[in-house]
PDB file of C-alpha atoms in Angstrom:
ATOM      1  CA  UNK A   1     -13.648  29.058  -8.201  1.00 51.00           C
ATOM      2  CA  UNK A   2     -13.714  27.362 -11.563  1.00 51.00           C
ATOM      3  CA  UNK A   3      -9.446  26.647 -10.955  1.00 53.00           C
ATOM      4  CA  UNK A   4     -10.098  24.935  -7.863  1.00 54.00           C
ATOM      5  CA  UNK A   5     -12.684  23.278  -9.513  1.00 60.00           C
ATOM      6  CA  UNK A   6     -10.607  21.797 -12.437  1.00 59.00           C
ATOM      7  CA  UNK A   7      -7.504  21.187  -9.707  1.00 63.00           C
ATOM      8  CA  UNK A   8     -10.164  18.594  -7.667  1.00 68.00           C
ATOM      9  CA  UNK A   9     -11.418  17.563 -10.457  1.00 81.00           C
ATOM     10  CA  UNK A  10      -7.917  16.391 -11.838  1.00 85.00           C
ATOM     11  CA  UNK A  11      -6.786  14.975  -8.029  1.00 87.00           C
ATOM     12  CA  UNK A  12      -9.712  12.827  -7.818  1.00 86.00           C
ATOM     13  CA  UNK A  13      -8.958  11.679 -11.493  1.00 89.00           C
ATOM     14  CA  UNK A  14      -5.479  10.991 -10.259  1.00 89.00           C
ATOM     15  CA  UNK A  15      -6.670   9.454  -6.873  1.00 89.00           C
ATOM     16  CA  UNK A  16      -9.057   6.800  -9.155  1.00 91.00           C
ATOM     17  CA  UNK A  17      -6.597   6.235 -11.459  1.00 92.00           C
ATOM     18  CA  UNK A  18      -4.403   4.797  -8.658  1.00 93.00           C
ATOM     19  CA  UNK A  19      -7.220   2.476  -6.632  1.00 92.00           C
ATOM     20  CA  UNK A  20      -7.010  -0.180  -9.228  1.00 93.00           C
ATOM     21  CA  UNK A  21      -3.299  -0.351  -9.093  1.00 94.00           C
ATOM     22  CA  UNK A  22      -3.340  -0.563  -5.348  1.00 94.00           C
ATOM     23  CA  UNK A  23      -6.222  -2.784  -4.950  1.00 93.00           C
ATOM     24  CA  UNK A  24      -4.194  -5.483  -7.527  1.00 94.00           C
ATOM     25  CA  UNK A  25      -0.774  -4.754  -5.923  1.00 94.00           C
ATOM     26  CA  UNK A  26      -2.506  -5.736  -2.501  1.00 93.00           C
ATOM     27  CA  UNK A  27      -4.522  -8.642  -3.907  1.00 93.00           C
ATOM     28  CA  UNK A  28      -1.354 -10.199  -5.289  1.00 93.00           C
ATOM     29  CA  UNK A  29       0.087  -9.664  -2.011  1.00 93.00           C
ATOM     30  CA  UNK A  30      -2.576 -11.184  -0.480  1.00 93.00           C
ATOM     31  CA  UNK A  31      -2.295 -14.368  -3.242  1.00 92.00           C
ATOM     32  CA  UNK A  32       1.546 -14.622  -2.395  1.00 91.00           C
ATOM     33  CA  UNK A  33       1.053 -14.819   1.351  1.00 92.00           C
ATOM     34  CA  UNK A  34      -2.120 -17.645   0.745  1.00 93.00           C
ATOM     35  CA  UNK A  35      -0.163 -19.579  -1.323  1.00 92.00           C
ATOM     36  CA  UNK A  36       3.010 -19.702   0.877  1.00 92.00           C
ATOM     37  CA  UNK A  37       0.342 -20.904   3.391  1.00 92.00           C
ATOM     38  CA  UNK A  38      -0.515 -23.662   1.289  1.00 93.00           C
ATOM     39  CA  UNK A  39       3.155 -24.509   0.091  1.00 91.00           C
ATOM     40  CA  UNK A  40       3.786 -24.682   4.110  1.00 91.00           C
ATOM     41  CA  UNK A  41       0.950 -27.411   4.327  1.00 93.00           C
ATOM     42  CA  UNK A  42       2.469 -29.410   1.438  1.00 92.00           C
ATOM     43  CA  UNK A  43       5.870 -28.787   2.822  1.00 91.00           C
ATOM     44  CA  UNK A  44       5.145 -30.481   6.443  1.00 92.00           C
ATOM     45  CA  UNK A  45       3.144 -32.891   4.518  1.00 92.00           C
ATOM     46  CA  UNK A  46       5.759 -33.686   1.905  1.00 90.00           C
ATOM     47  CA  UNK A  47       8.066 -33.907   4.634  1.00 89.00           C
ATOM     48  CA  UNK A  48       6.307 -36.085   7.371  1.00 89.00           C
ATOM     49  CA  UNK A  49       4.264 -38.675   4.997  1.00 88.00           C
ATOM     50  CA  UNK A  50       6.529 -38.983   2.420  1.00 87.00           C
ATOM     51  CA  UNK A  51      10.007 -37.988   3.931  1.00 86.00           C
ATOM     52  CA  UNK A  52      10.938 -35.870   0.908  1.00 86.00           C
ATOM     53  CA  UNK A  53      10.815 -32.709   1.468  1.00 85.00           C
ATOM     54  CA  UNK A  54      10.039 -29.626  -1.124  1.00 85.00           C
ATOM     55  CA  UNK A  55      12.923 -28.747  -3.435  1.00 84.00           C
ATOM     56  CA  UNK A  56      13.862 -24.954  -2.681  1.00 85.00           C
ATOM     57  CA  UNK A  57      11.005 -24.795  -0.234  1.00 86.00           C
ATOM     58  CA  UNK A  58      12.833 -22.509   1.919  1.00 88.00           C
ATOM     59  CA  UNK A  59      14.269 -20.282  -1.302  1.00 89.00           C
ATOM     60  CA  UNK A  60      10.608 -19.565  -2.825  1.00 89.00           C
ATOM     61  CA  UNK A  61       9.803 -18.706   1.127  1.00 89.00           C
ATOM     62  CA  UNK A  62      12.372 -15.925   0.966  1.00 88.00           C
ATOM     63  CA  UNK A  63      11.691 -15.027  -2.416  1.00 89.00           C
ATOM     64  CA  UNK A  64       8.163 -14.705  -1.381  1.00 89.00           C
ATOM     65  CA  UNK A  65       9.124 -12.227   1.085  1.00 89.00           C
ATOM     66  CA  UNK A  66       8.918  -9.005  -1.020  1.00 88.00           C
ATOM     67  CA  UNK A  67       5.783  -8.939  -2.388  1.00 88.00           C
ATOM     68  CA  UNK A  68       4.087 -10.250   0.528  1.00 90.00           C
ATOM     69  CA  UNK A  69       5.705  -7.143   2.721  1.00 88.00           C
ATOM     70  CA  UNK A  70       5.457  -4.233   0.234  1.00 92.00           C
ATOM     71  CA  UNK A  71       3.016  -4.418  -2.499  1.00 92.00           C
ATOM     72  CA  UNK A  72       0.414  -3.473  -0.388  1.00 91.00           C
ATOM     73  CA  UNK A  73       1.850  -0.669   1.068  1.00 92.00           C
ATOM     74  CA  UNK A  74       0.212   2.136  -0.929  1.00 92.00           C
ATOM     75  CA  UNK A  75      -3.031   0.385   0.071  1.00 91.00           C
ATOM     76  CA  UNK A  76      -2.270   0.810   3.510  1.00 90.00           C
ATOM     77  CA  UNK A  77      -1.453   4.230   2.921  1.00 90.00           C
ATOM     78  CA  UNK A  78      -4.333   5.484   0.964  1.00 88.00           C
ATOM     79  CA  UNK A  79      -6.457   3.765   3.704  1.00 85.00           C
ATOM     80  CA  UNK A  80      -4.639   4.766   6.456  1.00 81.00           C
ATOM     81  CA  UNK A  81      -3.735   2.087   8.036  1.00 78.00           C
ATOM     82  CA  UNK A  82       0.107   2.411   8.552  1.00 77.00           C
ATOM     83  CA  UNK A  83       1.028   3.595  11.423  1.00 74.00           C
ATOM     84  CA  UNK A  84       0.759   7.055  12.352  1.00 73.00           C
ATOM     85  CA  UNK A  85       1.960  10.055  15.566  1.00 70.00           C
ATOM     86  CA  UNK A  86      -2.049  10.613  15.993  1.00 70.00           C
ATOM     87  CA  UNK A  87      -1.423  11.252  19.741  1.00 72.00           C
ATOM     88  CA  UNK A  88      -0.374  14.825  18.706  1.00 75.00           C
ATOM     89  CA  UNK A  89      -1.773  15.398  15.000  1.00 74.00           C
ATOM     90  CA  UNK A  90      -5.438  13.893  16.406  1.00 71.00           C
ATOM     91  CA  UNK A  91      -5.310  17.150  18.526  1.00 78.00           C
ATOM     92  CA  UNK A  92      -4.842  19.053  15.136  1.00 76.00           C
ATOM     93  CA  UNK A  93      -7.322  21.064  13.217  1.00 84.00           C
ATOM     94  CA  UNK A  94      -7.983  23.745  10.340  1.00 84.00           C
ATOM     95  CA  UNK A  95      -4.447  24.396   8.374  1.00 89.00           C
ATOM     96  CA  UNK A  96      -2.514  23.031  11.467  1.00 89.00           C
ATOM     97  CA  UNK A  97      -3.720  19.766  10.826  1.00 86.00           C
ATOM     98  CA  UNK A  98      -2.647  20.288   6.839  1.00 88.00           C
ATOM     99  CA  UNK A  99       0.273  21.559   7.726  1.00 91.00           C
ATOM    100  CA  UNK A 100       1.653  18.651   9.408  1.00 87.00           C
ATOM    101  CA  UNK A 101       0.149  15.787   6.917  1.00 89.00           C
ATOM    102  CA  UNK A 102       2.218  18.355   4.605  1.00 92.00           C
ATOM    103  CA  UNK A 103       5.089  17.694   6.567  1.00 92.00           C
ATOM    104  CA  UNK A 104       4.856  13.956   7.185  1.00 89.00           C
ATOM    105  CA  UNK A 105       4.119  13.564   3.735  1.00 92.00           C
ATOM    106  CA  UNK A 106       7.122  15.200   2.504  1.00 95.00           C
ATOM    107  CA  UNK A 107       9.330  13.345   4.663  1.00 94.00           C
ATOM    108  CA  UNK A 108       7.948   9.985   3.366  1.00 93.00           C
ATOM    109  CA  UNK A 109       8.167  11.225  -0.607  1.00 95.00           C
ATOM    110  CA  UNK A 110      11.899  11.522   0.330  1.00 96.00           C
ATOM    111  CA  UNK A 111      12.097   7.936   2.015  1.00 95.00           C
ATOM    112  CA  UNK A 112      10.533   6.394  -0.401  1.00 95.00           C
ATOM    113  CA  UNK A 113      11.991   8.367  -3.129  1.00 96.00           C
ATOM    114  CA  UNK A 114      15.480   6.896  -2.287  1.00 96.00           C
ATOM    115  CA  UNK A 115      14.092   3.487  -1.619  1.00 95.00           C
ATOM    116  CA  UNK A 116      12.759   3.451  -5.003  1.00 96.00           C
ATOM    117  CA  UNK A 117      16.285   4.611  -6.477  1.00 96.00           C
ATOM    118  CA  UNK A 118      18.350   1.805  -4.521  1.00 95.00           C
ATOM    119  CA  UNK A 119      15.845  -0.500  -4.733  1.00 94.00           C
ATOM    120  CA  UNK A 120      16.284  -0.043  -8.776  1.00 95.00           C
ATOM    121  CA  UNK A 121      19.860  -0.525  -8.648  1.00 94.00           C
ATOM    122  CA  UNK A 122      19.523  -3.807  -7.029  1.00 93.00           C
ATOM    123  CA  UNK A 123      17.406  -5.118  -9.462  1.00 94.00           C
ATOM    124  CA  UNK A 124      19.347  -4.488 -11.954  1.00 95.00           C
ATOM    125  CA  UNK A 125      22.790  -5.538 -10.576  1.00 93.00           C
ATOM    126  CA  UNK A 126      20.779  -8.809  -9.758  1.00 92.00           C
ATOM    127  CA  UNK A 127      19.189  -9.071 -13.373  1.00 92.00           C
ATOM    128  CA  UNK A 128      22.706  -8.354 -15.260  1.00 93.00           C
ATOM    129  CA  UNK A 129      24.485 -11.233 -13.240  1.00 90.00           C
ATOM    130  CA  UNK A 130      22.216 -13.501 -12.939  1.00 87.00           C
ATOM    131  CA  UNK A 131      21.961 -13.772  -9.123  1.00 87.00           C
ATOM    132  CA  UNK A 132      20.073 -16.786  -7.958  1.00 88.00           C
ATOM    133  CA  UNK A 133      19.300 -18.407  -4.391  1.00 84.00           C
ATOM    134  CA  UNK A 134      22.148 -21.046  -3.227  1.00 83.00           C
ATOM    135  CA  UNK A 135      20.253 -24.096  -2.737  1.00 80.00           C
ATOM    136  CA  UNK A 136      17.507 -24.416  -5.753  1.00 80.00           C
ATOM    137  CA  UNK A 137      19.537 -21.721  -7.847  1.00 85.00           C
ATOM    138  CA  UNK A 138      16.350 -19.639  -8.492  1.00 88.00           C
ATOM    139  CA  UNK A 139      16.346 -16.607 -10.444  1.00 90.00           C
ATOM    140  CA  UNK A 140      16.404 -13.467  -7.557  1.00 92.00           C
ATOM    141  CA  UNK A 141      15.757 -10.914  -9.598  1.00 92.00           C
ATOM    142  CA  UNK A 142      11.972 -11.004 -10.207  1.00 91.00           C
ATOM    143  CA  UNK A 143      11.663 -10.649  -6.440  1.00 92.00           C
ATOM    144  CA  UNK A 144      13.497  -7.810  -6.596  1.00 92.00           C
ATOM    145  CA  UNK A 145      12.133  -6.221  -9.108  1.00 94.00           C
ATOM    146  CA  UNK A 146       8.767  -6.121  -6.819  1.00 93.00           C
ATOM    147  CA  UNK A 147      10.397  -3.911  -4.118  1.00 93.00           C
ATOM    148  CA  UNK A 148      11.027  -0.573  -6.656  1.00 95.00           C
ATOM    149  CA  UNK A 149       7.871  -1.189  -8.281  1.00 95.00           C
ATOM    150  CA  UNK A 150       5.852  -1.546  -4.881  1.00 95.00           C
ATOM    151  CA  UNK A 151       7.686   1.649  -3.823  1.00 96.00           C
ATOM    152  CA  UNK A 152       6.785   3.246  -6.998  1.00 96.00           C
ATOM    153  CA  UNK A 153       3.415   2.676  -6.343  1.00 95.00           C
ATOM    154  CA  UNK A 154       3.753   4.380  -3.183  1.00 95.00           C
ATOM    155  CA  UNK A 155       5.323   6.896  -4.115  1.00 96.00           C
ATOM    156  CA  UNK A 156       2.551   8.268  -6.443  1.00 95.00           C
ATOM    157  CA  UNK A 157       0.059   7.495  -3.626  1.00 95.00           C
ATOM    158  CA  UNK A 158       1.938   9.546  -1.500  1.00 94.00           C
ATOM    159  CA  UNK A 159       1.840  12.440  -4.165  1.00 95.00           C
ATOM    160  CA  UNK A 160      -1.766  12.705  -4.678  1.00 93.00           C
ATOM    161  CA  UNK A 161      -1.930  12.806  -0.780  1.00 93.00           C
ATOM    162  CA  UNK A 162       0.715  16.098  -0.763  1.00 94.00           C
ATOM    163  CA  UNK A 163      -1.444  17.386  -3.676  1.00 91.00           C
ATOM    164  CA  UNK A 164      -4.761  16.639  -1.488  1.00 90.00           C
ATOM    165  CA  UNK A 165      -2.775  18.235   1.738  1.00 90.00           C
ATOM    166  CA  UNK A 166      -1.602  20.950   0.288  1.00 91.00           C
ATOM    167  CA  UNK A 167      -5.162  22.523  -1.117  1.00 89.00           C
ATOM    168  CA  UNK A 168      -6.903  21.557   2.013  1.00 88.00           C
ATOM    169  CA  UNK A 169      -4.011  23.956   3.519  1.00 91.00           C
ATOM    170  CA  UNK A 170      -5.034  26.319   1.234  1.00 89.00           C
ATOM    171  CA  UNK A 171      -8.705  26.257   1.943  1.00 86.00           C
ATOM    172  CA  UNK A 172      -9.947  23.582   4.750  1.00 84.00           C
ATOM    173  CA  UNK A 173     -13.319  24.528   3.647  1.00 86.00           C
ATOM    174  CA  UNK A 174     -12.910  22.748   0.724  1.00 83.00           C
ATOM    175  CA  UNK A 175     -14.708  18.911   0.128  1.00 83.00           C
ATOM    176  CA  UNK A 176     -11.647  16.516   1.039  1.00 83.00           C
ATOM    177  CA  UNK A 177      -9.771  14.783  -1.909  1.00 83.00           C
ATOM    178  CA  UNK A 178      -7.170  12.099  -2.017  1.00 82.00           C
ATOM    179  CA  UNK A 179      -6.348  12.445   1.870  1.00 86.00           C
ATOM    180  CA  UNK A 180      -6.513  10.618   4.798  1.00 79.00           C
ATOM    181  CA  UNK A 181      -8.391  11.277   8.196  1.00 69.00           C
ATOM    182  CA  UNK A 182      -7.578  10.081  11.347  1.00 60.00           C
ATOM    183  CA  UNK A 183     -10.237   7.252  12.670  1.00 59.00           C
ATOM    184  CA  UNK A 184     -10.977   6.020  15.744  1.00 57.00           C
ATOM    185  CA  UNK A 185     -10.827   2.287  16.519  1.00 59.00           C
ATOM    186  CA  UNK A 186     -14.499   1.631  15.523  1.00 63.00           C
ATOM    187  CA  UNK A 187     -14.452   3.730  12.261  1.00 65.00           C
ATOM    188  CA  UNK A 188     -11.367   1.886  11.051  1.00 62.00           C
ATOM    189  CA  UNK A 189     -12.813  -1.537  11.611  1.00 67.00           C
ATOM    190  CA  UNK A 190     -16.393  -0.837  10.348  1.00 73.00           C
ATOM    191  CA  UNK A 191     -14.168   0.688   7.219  1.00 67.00           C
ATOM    192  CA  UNK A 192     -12.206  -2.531   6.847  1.00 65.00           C
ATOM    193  CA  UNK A 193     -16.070  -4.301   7.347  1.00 71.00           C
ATOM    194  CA  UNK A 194     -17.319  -2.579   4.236  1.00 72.00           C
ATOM    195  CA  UNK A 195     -13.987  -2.830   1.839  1.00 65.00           C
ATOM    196  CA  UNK A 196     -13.792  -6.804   2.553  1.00 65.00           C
ATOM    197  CA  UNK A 197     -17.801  -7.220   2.165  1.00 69.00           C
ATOM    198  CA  UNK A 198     -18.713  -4.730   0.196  1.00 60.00           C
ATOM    199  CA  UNK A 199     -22.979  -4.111  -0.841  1.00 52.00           C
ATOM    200  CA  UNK A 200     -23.385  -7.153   1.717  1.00 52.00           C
ATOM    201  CA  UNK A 201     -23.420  -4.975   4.387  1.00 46.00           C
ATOM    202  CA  UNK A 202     -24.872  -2.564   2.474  1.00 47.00           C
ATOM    203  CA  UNK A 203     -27.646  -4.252   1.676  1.00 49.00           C
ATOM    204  CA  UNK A 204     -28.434  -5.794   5.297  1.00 51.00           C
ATOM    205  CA  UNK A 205     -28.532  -2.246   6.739  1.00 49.00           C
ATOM    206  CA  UNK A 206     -31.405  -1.400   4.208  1.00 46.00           C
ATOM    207  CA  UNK A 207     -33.303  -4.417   4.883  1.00 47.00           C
ATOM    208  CA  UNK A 208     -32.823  -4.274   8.678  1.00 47.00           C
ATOM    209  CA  UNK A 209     -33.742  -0.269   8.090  1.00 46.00           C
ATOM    210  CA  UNK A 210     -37.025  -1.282   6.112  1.00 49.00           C
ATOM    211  CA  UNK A 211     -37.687  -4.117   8.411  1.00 51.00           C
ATOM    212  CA  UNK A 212     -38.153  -1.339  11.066  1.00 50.00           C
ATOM    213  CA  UNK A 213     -40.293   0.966   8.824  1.00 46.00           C
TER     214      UNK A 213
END
């Protein structure tokens, strides 16, 4: 009893260790994709007021690319919002159910795993010679320098979730640590409600709760 104890107690440490990592890796993400927005607006302005276009508009656009697509994938994950087979593990209970986020989990350790590899050799290919985009001649490397360490990221979110899986397996009966349930439509989007507004909503339910006292 104690053990399992000590083996939550260090998952959940692991599982809050990795929340700020994700939340900043998804809020630059986030920042990147806002900011291309506004470089878009100053493009067409640029472009149609002024006729002179951006310099390397369309090279920061591609370079732009990687973070906006993967840095807030373990995010996603930890949340459970990627997308998932629920039509047949939804039907799944008890150590079934564990057994086949074991499954799923492993398979995507692997994925990623490699992506993490090749996406490390790139980098550093790019970094050693210099690669740069054709028309502005911008450095490439920093962008791809995002896609390991997004995958990284990932990666370790996907571990705490096999570590979560795979003592649920053991014991279903135990509280739920570092893994992800599958949520209907409305959970999902009152979930999304409360991570975007936080103790606003929070807060209204109480007063609309004492309102009716």
């Amino acid at each position: 009893m104690i053990k399992s104890q000590e083996n939550a107690g260090r998952l959940g440490a692991a599982d809050r260790l990795l929340v700020p990592v994700e939340d900043a890796a998804n809020l630059l993400a986030a920042c990147a994709i806002f900011l291309l927005m506004v470089l878009g607006v100053a493009q067409i302005v640029s472009r149609t007021v002024f006729n002179a276009p951006i310099e390397g508009y369309i090279d920061l656009v591609e370079l732009s690319m990687a973070g906006m697509a993967f840095l807030g994938a373990a995010y996603c994950q930890r949340i459970g919002a990627h997308i998932r087979m629920e039509l047949l593990v939804g039907r799944l209970h008890g150590r079934a159910l564990w057994a086949a986020e074991i499954f799923g989990t492993v398979v995507g350790l692997m994925i990623i795993g490699v992506l993490v590899w090749y996406g490390g050799e790139h980098f550093w290919r790019s970094y050693t010679l210099g690669d740069s985009t054709i028309d502005a001649e911008l450095p490439v490397w920093p962008s791809k320098l995002l896609v390991p360490v997004a995958f990284s990221i990932w990666f370790l979110r996907l571990s705490v979730q096999l570590w979560g899986s795979m003592r649920m397996f053991v014991d279903p009966q135990r509280d739920p640590v570092g893994v992800i349930f599958v949520k209907g439509s409305a959970e999902q989007a009152e979930d999304e409600m409360h991570d975007a507004m936080g103790g606003d909503i929070a807060e209204g339910e109480a007063s609309q709760s004492g309102d009716g006292k």
